[in-house]
DNA sequence: ACCTGAACACCGTTCAAGT
DNA sequence: ACCTGAACACCGTTCAAGT
């Protein structure tokens, strides 16, 4: 006898985001997510294969949000401004949802890691900007440098690192300025397709 | 009736490092650590308050190892060479013990986080080098930039990021070169106490 | 078809009892 | 003093039974 569904994968993901934001990854239990979605834990197994896949879906949802925010942040027309705007967008996201953002940069087991294609969409605007700054030959290496710095910085900030005093916001500004100028200089010294800073 | 101790806190830490290296943080259970130390799980509670403190002690052991390796890597006399050597030392450590190294850059709950003083020792040589390169006013911000980049890069590499092709080792070399040159330039353009690159 | 209570395995933790 | 088996709470997962 068919019965109507009382929840959906999307509702489960939304419930998962809420629990994650409030209680962190350890608090993201099947029981709590099920309760937030209005069912019992065993019912979740009709939509997801288990907790690893639930984590994967929730992480994918975070990545998609980051990708959308990054894309709309990188629209000033000036690549140096765009790069700075993207960095500060990430910092805002991290401050607004530390647990959700932290999930992005966590070494997740294979079954919990979002699809590489999901990440690729988020990186698109960054690659465009580093390409304009450093030239096509260095676009990927420069993007990796910026991504590594930003993710490391924000994760350390969220984890309560940076205990040696001085203003953390100043260190963030120092870092993004240093990187932007260095990458732009990299583009300037190579003849290969690097335009002026204003693309 | 007193009985001789059958294990020790140090033996528990050593056992923890071994289990962590082999099975990762999730595999670091009280049961397995106890077995590796030659006792039963409840006995561990004579030496550690619970799993959070066990994780804290194991993480502190990793930090101490990193501090020692960094200190001996930064001894060439040339700050630019030292900075590069420290970066590659971290990359070697990450490759040799991915799970142990990964623990360093994980957002650990408060009761599992090693003492800030433990980290301070590891950062000492780095601060000296960035001070020589960028001058005292920018030593800390520069050190934070390098630390953020290195930790972010290595964690992404360990997590299987960098899926877009091209050589990851090249991106690492690009990053450390870019940062070293940019930080040295920062020192050169300020008059405040920055010596020549050769200190 | 979908949902649930009951049951099981696993792990952290406590504690009374052993030596 | 230190160690242990037994017990409990919690969580992921399975499954037979309900609708």
Tab-separated table of C-alpha atoms (C1' of nucleotides) in Angstrom:
chain	number	residue	atom	x	y	z
A	1	UNK	CA	0.000	0.000	0.000
A	2	UNK	CA	1.811	3.174	-1.162
A	3	UNK	CA	2.054	6.001	1.342
A	4	UNK	CA	3.052	9.593	0.571
A	5	UNK	CA	6.624	10.589	1.414
A	6	UNK	CA	6.928	12.544	4.627
A	7	UNK	CA	10.302	14.054	3.808
A	8	UNK	CA	12.738	14.529	0.909
A	9	UNK	CA	16.435	14.491	0.220
A	10	UNK	CA	16.402	18.266	0.001
A	11	UNK	CA	14.642	18.566	3.364
A	12	UNK	CA	17.242	16.230	4.857
A	13	UNK	CA	20.094	18.339	3.476
A	14	UNK	CA	18.498	21.520	4.817
A	15	UNK	CA	17.993	19.903	8.209
A	16	UNK	CA	21.603	18.734	8.091
A	17	UNK	CA	22.892	22.241	7.369
A	18	UNK	CA	20.970	23.563	10.357
A	19	UNK	CA	22.215	20.894	12.748
A	20	UNK	CA	25.761	21.310	11.424
A	21	UNK	CA	25.647	25.061	11.951
A	22	UNK	CA	24.380	24.681	15.495
A	23	UNK	CA	26.254	21.646	16.780
A	24	UNK	CA	29.184	21.035	14.482
A	25	UNK	CA	30.141	17.891	12.600
A	26	UNK	CA	30.120	15.690	15.704
A	27	UNK	CA	26.594	16.812	16.467
A	28	UNK	CA	25.419	15.888	12.984
A	29	UNK	CA	23.872	12.569	14.018
A	30	UNK	CA	21.303	10.582	12.085
A	31	UNK	CA	18.926	10.885	15.018
A	32	UNK	CA	19.066	14.681	15.184
A	33	UNK	CA	18.855	15.183	11.433
A	34	UNK	CA	15.902	12.828	11.260
A	35	UNK	CA	14.135	14.682	14.074
A	36	UNK	CA	14.732	18.019	12.335
A	37	UNK	CA	13.319	16.527	9.142
A	38	UNK	CA	10.272	15.170	10.976
A	39	UNK	CA	10.985	11.438	10.732
A	40	UNK	CA	12.864	8.735	12.642
A	41	UNK	CA	16.474	7.825	11.969
A	42	UNK	CA	15.816	4.593	10.047
A	43	UNK	CA	13.737	6.502	7.512
A	44	UNK	CA	16.790	8.465	6.387
A	45	UNK	CA	18.132	5.280	4.837
A	46	UNK	CA	15.439	5.502	2.155
A	47	UNK	CA	17.195	8.651	0.786
A	48	UNK	CA	20.844	8.358	1.798
A	49	UNK	CA	23.043	5.307	2.074
A	50	UNK	CA	24.251	6.293	5.532
A	51	UNK	CA	25.926	9.038	7.508
A	52	UNK	CA	28.922	9.322	5.118
A	53	UNK	CA	26.626	10.169	2.228
A	54	UNK	CA	24.656	12.582	4.403
A	55	UNK	CA	27.882	14.409	5.223
A	56	UNK	CA	28.781	14.414	1.527
A	57	UNK	CA	25.460	15.987	0.555
A	58	UNK	CA	25.692	18.603	3.281
A	59	UNK	CA	29.277	19.437	2.298
A	60	UNK	CA	28.203	19.721	-1.331
A	61	UNK	CA	25.533	22.177	-0.274
A	62	UNK	CA	28.151	24.311	1.452
A	63	UNK	CA	30.418	24.216	-1.596
A	64	UNK	CA	27.546	25.306	-3.823
A	65	UNK	CA	26.842	28.250	-1.538
A	66	UNK	CA	30.504	29.246	-1.561
A	67	UNK	CA	30.632	28.962	-5.337
A	68	UNK	CA	27.624	31.249	-5.748
A	69	UNK	CA	28.995	33.850	-3.347
A	70	UNK	CA	32.443	33.801	-4.949
A	71	UNK	CA	31.015	34.205	-8.414
A	72	UNK	CA	29.000	37.263	-7.460
A	73	UNK	CA	31.933	38.731	-5.528
A	74	UNK	CA	34.221	38.641	-8.552
A	75	UNK	CA	32.484	41.130	-10.786
A	76	UNK	CA	34.235	44.478	-10.398
A	77	UNK	CA	36.084	44.172	-13.691
A	78	UNK	CA	39.434	44.674	-11.965
A	79	UNK	CA	41.133	41.360	-11.209
A	80	UNK	CA	43.075	42.665	-8.214
A	81	UNK	CA	39.864	43.995	-6.671
A	82	UNK	CA	38.083	40.776	-7.515
A	83	UNK	CA	40.737	38.680	-5.812
A	84	UNK	CA	40.525	40.766	-2.661
A	85	UNK	CA	36.728	40.654	-2.734
A	86	UNK	CA	36.735	36.874	-3.030
A	87	UNK	CA	39.085	36.548	-0.071
A	88	UNK	CA	36.870	38.733	2.104
A	89	UNK	CA	33.776	36.891	0.930
A	90	UNK	CA	35.281	33.654	2.189
A	91	UNK	CA	36.117	35.300	5.494
A	92	UNK	CA	32.522	36.494	5.863
A	93	UNK	CA	31.179	33.036	5.129
A	94	UNK	CA	33.542	31.529	7.679
A	95	UNK	CA	32.403	34.003	10.314
A	96	UNK	CA	28.717	33.454	9.564
A	97	UNK	CA	28.803	29.651	9.608
A	98	UNK	CA	32.058	28.421	11.151
A	99	UNK	CA	31.037	24.786	11.343
A	100	UNK	CA	29.653	24.722	7.821
A	101	UNK	CA	32.670	26.458	6.397
A	102	UNK	CA	35.036	24.288	8.415
A	103	UNK	CA	33.568	21.230	6.738
A	104	UNK	CA	34.985	22.471	3.439
A	105	UNK	CA	38.536	22.225	4.572
A	106	UNK	CA	38.309	19.077	6.568
A	107	UNK	CA	40.010	15.903	5.400
A	108	UNK	CA	36.810	13.981	4.743
A	109	UNK	CA	36.822	10.232	4.109
A	110	UNK	CA	36.313	9.309	0.475
A	111	UNK	CA	32.620	8.539	0.826
A	112	UNK	CA	31.971	11.920	2.461
A	113	UNK	CA	33.892	14.086	-0.002
A	114	UNK	CA	31.786	16.057	-2.506
A	115	UNK	CA	32.249	15.523	-6.206
A	116	UNK	CA	35.345	17.202	-7.687
A	117	UNK	CA	33.050	18.876	-10.207
A	118	UNK	CA	31.315	20.683	-7.353
A	119	UNK	CA	34.614	22.207	-6.325
A	120	UNK	CA	35.540	23.034	-9.902
A	121	UNK	CA	32.559	25.363	-10.178
A	122	UNK	CA	33.688	27.249	-7.082
A	123	UNK	CA	37.213	27.622	-8.426
A	124	UNK	CA	36.149	28.935	-11.854
A	125	UNK	CA	36.028	32.646	-11.024
A	126	UNK	CA	39.291	32.395	-9.114
A	127	UNK	CA	41.056	30.845	-12.099
A	128	UNK	CA	39.792	33.618	-14.334
A	129	UNK	CA	41.147	36.262	-11.990
A	130	UNK	CA	44.557	34.659	-11.432
A	131	UNK	CA	44.803	34.139	-15.179
A	132	UNK	CA	44.259	37.824	-15.764
A	133	UNK	CA	46.808	38.722	-13.112
A	134	UNK	CA	49.548	36.166	-13.710
A	135	UNK	CA	48.945	35.021	-17.266
A	136	UNK	CA	47.593	31.672	-18.407
A	137	UNK	CA	50.813	29.777	-17.691
A	138	UNK	CA	50.612	30.554	-13.997
A	139	UNK	CA	46.858	30.789	-13.498
A	140	UNK	CA	46.492	27.399	-11.827
A	141	UNK	CA	49.590	27.606	-9.622
A	142	UNK	CA	48.584	31.100	-8.517
A	143	UNK	CA	45.030	29.977	-7.782
A	144	UNK	CA	46.383	27.088	-5.722
A	145	UNK	CA	48.574	29.479	-3.756
A	146	UNK	CA	45.668	31.784	-2.968
A	147	UNK	CA	43.335	28.915	-2.122
A	148	UNK	CA	45.903	27.325	0.156
A	149	UNK	CA	46.561	30.600	1.949
A	150	UNK	CA	42.888	31.509	2.370
A	151	UNK	CA	41.793	28.074	3.526
A	152	UNK	CA	44.713	27.739	5.911
A	153	UNK	CA	44.260	31.215	7.318
A	154	UNK	CA	40.545	30.905	7.898
A	155	UNK	CA	40.765	27.452	9.368
A	156	UNK	CA	43.468	28.587	11.773
A	157	UNK	CA	41.403	31.617	12.686
A	158	UNK	CA	38.323	29.488	13.330
A	159	UNK	CA	40.333	26.970	15.342
A	160	UNK	CA	41.519	29.730	17.648
A	161	UNK	CA	45.059	29.853	16.337
A	162	UNK	CA	46.973	33.119	16.005
A	163	UNK	CA	47.578	33.350	19.742
A	164	UNK	CA	50.674	35.535	19.537
A	165	UNK	CA	48.842	38.858	19.630
A	166	UNK	CA	48.517	41.570	16.984
A	167	UNK	CA	45.379	41.999	14.972
A	168	UNK	CA	44.262	38.975	12.983
A	169	UNK	CA	42.342	41.123	10.511
A	170	UNK	CA	45.570	43.013	9.796
A	171	UNK	CA	47.352	39.740	9.083
A	172	UNK	CA	44.553	38.797	6.665
A	173	UNK	CA	44.863	42.147	4.875
A	174	UNK	CA	48.650	41.798	4.801
A	175	UNK	CA	48.364	38.335	3.254
A	176	UNK	CA	45.907	39.124	0.492
A	177	UNK	CA	47.773	42.300	-0.458
A	178	UNK	CA	51.103	40.483	-0.529
A	179	UNK	CA	49.687	37.698	-2.672
A	180	UNK	CA	47.818	39.943	-5.072
A	181	UNK	CA	50.849	42.134	-5.717
A	182	UNK	CA	53.202	39.174	-6.026
A	183	UNK	CA	50.941	37.356	-8.489
A	184	UNK	CA	50.435	40.495	-10.559
A	185	UNK	CA	54.203	40.989	-10.699
A	186	UNK	CA	54.560	37.393	-11.832
A	187	UNK	CA	52.294	38.197	-14.770
A	188	UNK	CA	54.160	41.368	-15.578
A	189	UNK	CA	57.576	39.748	-15.847
A	190	UNK	CA	56.459	37.023	-18.247
A	191	UNK	CA	55.690	37.910	-21.858
A	192	UNK	CA	53.316	34.977	-22.319
A	193	UNK	CA	49.870	36.374	-22.808
A	194	UNK	CA	49.791	38.454	-19.651
A	195	UNK	CA	47.890	41.623	-20.215
A	196	UNK	CA	47.963	44.706	-18.041
A	197	UNK	CA	46.372	44.467	-14.619
A	198	UNK	CA	43.234	45.986	-16.047
A	199	UNK	CA	42.115	43.219	-18.360
B	1	UNK	CA	48.111	-3.706	48.256
B	2	UNK	CA	50.259	-1.677	45.806
B	3	UNK	CA	50.950	-3.220	42.447
B	4	UNK	CA	53.576	-2.040	39.928
B	5	UNK	CA	52.333	0.023	36.987
B	6	UNK	CA	52.010	-1.945	33.782
B	7	UNK	CA	52.114	1.095	31.499
B	8	UNK	CA	52.898	4.820	31.538
B	9	UNK	CA	51.603	8.038	30.045
B	10	UNK	CA	54.553	8.064	27.650
B	11	UNK	CA	53.815	4.504	26.533
B	12	UNK	CA	50.201	5.488	25.963
B	13	UNK	CA	51.243	8.478	23.853
B	14	UNK	CA	53.613	6.336	21.809
B	15	UNK	CA	50.904	3.735	21.300
B	16	UNK	CA	48.528	6.526	20.292
B	17	UNK	CA	50.935	7.882	17.697
B	18	UNK	CA	51.242	4.420	16.179
B	19	UNK	CA	47.498	3.808	16.025
B	20	UNK	CA	46.941	7.322	14.663
B	21	UNK	CA	49.522	6.805	11.924
B	22	UNK	CA	47.993	3.480	10.899
B	23	UNK	CA	44.278	4.105	11.283
B	24	UNK	CA	43.716	7.838	11.447
B	25	UNK	CA	41.918	9.880	14.072
B	26	UNK	CA	38.708	7.849	13.865
B	27	UNK	CA	40.687	4.674	14.498
B	28	UNK	CA	42.277	6.161	17.613
B	29	UNK	CA	39.942	4.388	20.041
B	30	UNK	CA	40.566	3.829	23.726
B	31	UNK	CA	40.329	0.088	23.149
B	32	UNK	CA	43.020	-0.011	20.452
B	33	UNK	CA	45.387	2.325	22.255
B	34	UNK	CA	44.992	0.289	25.435
B	35	UNK	CA	45.699	-2.944	23.573
B	36	UNK	CA	48.813	-1.431	21.986
B	37	UNK	CA	49.943	-0.304	25.438
B	38	UNK	CA	49.317	-3.747	26.887
B	39	UNK	CA	46.354	-2.964	29.142
B	40	UNK	CA	42.549	-2.769	28.964
B	41	UNK	CA	40.651	0.379	28.082
B	42	UNK	CA	39.498	1.256	31.624
B	43	UNK	CA	43.122	1.365	32.802
B	44	UNK	CA	43.834	4.320	30.549
B	45	UNK	CA	41.664	6.438	32.819
B	46	UNK	CA	44.375	6.216	35.501
B	47	UNK	CA	46.647	8.366	33.251
B	48	UNK	CA	44.343	10.403	31.019
B	49	UNK	CA	40.985	11.928	31.797
B	50	UNK	CA	39.432	10.482	28.652
B	51	UNK	CA	39.742	10.361	24.892
B	52	UNK	CA	39.874	14.164	24.470
B	53	UNK	CA	42.985	14.384	26.650
B	54	UNK	CA	44.512	11.412	24.855
B	55	UNK	CA	44.065	13.215	21.559
B	56	UNK	CA	45.555	16.349	23.096
B	57	UNK	CA	48.658	14.493	24.266
B	58	UNK	CA	49.115	12.781	20.918
B	59	UNK	CA	48.686	16.092	19.074
B	60	UNK	CA	51.211	17.708	21.406
B	61	UNK	CA	53.656	14.944	20.548
B	62	UNK	CA	53.228	15.696	16.845
B	63	UNK	CA	53.731	19.427	17.410
B	64	UNK	CA	56.918	18.754	19.359
B	65	UNK	CA	58.242	16.629	16.505
B	66	UNK	CA	57.402	19.340	13.987
B	67	UNK	CA	59.067	21.980	16.166
B	68	UNK	CA	62.269	19.963	16.393
B	69	UNK	CA	62.385	19.303	12.650
B	70	UNK	CA	61.676	22.938	11.785
B	71	UNK	CA	64.362	24.182	14.132
B	72	UNK	CA	67.018	21.953	12.598
B	73	UNK	CA	65.854	22.805	9.066
B	74	UNK	CA	66.361	26.545	9.604
B	75	UNK	CA	70.108	26.674	10.042
B	76	UNK	CA	71.624	27.622	6.715
B	77	UNK	CA	72.298	31.221	7.760
B	78	UNK	CA	70.338	32.529	4.762
B	79	UNK	CA	66.736	33.382	5.693
B	80	UNK	CA	65.355	32.785	2.211
B	81	UNK	CA	66.951	29.339	2.127
B	82	UNK	CA	65.748	28.657	5.644
B	83	UNK	CA	62.180	29.557	4.761
B	84	UNK	CA	62.227	27.236	1.774
B	85	UNK	CA	63.814	24.466	3.822
B	86	UNK	CA	61.133	24.770	6.497
B	87	UNK	CA	58.368	24.538	3.924
B	88	UNK	CA	59.840	21.390	2.416
B	89	UNK	CA	60.421	19.925	5.858
B	90	UNK	CA	56.710	20.280	6.568
B	91	UNK	CA	55.887	18.656	3.244
B	92	UNK	CA	58.145	15.704	4.085
B	93	UNK	CA	56.524	15.287	7.470
B	94	UNK	CA	53.082	15.374	5.891
B	95	UNK	CA	54.085	12.708	3.388
B	96	UNK	CA	55.647	10.476	6.033
B	97	UNK	CA	52.755	10.608	8.517
B	98	UNK	CA	49.643	12.035	6.849
B	99	UNK	CA	47.286	11.216	9.701
B	100	UNK	CA	49.632	12.538	12.363
B	101	UNK	CA	50.344	15.701	10.420
B	102	UNK	CA	46.693	16.171	9.584
B	103	UNK	CA	45.904	16.271	13.283
B	104	UNK	CA	47.892	19.510	13.507
B	105	UNK	CA	45.595	21.383	11.235
B	106	UNK	CA	42.327	19.975	12.383
B	107	UNK	CA	39.836	22.107	14.275
B	108	UNK	CA	40.122	20.211	17.554
B	109	UNK	CA	37.659	20.719	20.402
B	110	UNK	CA	39.053	22.787	23.271
B	111	UNK	CA	39.894	19.813	25.450
B	112	UNK	CA	41.846	18.160	22.629
B	113	UNK	CA	43.886	21.188	21.561
B	114	UNK	CA	47.535	21.236	22.654
B	115	UNK	CA	48.820	24.065	24.791
B	116	UNK	CA	49.483	27.323	22.878
B	117	UNK	CA	53.017	27.270	24.319
B	118	UNK	CA	53.648	24.028	22.434
B	119	UNK	CA	52.825	25.762	19.186
B	120	UNK	CA	54.858	28.821	20.111
B	121	UNK	CA	58.035	26.730	20.203
B	122	UNK	CA	57.357	25.453	16.693
B	123	UNK	CA	56.800	28.971	15.384
B	124	UNK	CA	59.992	30.421	16.898
B	125	UNK	CA	62.371	29.678	14.019
B	126	UNK	CA	59.800	30.851	11.491
B	127	UNK	CA	59.413	34.208	13.245
B	128	UNK	CA	63.167	34.676	13.250
B	129	UNK	CA	63.347	34.048	9.510
B	130	UNK	CA	60.400	36.251	8.535
B	131	UNK	CA	61.816	38.951	10.802
B	132	UNK	CA	65.092	38.849	8.926
B	133	UNK	CA	63.303	38.939	5.591
B	134	UNK	CA	60.527	41.442	6.219
B	135	UNK	CA	61.767	43.407	9.212
B	136	UNK	CA	60.422	43.257	12.762
B	137	UNK	CA	57.263	45.224	11.991
B	138	UNK	CA	56.042	42.577	9.569
B	139	UNK	CA	57.579	39.454	11.075
B	140	UNK	CA	54.368	38.170	12.612
B	141	UNK	CA	52.054	38.979	9.700
B	142	UNK	CA	54.516	37.397	7.283
B	143	UNK	CA	54.849	34.300	9.455
B	144	UNK	CA	51.079	34.007	9.569
B	145	UNK	CA	50.894	34.260	5.794
B	146	UNK	CA	53.461	31.511	5.304
B	147	UNK	CA	51.916	29.289	7.956
B	148	UNK	CA	48.456	29.714	6.483
B	149	UNK	CA	49.696	28.908	2.990
B	150	UNK	CA	51.743	25.879	4.012
B	151	UNK	CA	49.079	24.390	6.246
B	152	UNK	CA	46.350	24.972	3.697
B	153	UNK	CA	48.401	23.604	0.829
B	154	UNK	CA	49.497	20.454	2.622
B	155	UNK	CA	46.065	19.732	4.028
B	156	UNK	CA	44.514	20.104	0.587
B	157	UNK	CA	47.200	17.883	-0.882
B	158	UNK	CA	46.623	15.215	1.774
B	159	UNK	CA	42.864	15.451	1.335
B	160	UNK	CA	43.235	14.722	-2.376
B	161	UNK	CA	42.464	18.229	-3.548
B	162	UNK	CA	44.206	19.761	-6.527
B	163	UNK	CA	42.228	17.706	-9.010
B	164	UNK	CA	42.614	20.079	-11.934
B	165	UNK	CA	45.816	18.576	-13.285
B	166	UNK	CA	49.326	20.025	-13.492
B	167	UNK	CA	52.039	19.023	-11.097
B	168	UNK	CA	51.274	19.622	-7.429
B	169	UNK	CA	54.969	19.777	-6.539
B	170	UNK	CA	55.345	22.595	-9.063
B	171	UNK	CA	52.516	24.493	-7.391
B	172	UNK	CA	54.242	24.060	-4.035
B	173	UNK	CA	57.517	25.397	-5.443
B	174	UNK	CA	55.660	28.284	-7.109
B	175	UNK	CA	54.002	29.187	-3.819
B	176	UNK	CA	57.057	29.171	-1.589
B	177	UNK	CA	59.091	31.107	-4.153
B	178	UNK	CA	56.344	33.689	-4.590
B	179	UNK	CA	55.966	34.142	-0.850
B	180	UNK	CA	59.674	34.301	-0.110
B	181	UNK	CA	60.308	36.931	-2.766
B	182	UNK	CA	57.257	38.962	-1.804
B	183	UNK	CA	58.138	38.970	1.884
B	184	UNK	CA	61.753	39.901	1.189
B	185	UNK	CA	60.563	42.769	-1.018
B	186	UNK	CA	58.317	43.894	1.812
B	187	UNK	CA	61.389	44.136	4.047
B	188	UNK	CA	63.391	45.967	1.431
B	189	UNK	CA	60.849	48.729	0.867
B	190	UNK	CA	60.501	49.604	4.564
B	191	UNK	CA	63.352	51.429	6.312
B	192	UNK	CA	62.407	50.126	9.736
B	193	UNK	CA	65.154	47.822	10.874
B	194	UNK	CA	65.120	45.581	7.840
B	195	UNK	CA	68.590	44.467	7.021
B	196	UNK	CA	69.761	43.006	3.734
B	197	UNK	CA	68.464	39.575	2.837
B	198	UNK	CA	71.668	38.103	4.208
B	199	UNK	CA	71.261	38.906	7.899
C	1	DA	C1'	6.063	2.537	-0.961
C	2	DC	C1'	7.334	4.543	3.137
C	3	DC	C1'	7.754	4.587	8.028
C	4	DT	C1'	8.706	2.657	12.642
C	5	DG	C1'	10.131	0.030	17.021
C	6	DA	C1'	13.204	-3.301	18.295
C	7	DA	C1'	17.537	-5.138	18.042
C	8	DC	C1'	22.580	-5.323	17.308
C	9	DA	C1'	27.464	-3.726	17.003
C	10	DC	C1'	30.679	-0.404	18.451
C	11	DC	C1'	32.809	2.853	21.487
C	12	DG	C1'	33.558	5.999	25.607
C	13	DT	C1'	33.102	5.856	30.361
C	14	DT	C1'	32.081	4.285	35.243
C	15	DC	C1'	32.602	1.314	39.088
C	16	DA	C1'	32.639	-2.509	42.203
C	17	DA	C1'	35.616	-6.263	42.843
C	18	DG	C1'	40.089	-8.479	42.406
C	19	DT	C1'	45.321	-8.582	43.375
D	1	DA	C1'	47.809	1.364	43.958
D	2	DC	C1'	46.673	-0.464	39.712
D	3	DC	C1'	44.012	-3.414	36.816
D	4	DT	C1'	39.815	-5.737	35.111
D	5	DG	C1'	35.001	-7.522	33.754
D	6	DA	C1'	30.552	-6.013	33.709
D	7	DA	C1'	27.454	-2.573	32.880
D	8	DC	C1'	25.508	1.657	30.835
D	9	DA	C1'	24.761	5.464	27.431
D	10	DC	C1'	25.091	6.829	22.786
D	11	DC	C1'	25.072	6.293	17.886
D	12	DG	C1'	24.974	4.031	13.172
D	13	DT	C1'	22.634	0.526	10.907
D	14	DT	C1'	19.445	-3.451	9.818
D	15	DC	C1'	15.035	-5.542	9.434
D	16	DA	C1'	10.572	-7.505	10.285
D	17	DA	C1'	6.182	-5.620	10.927
D	18	DG	C1'	2.845	-1.954	10.362
D	19	DT	C1'	0.040	1.316	7.247
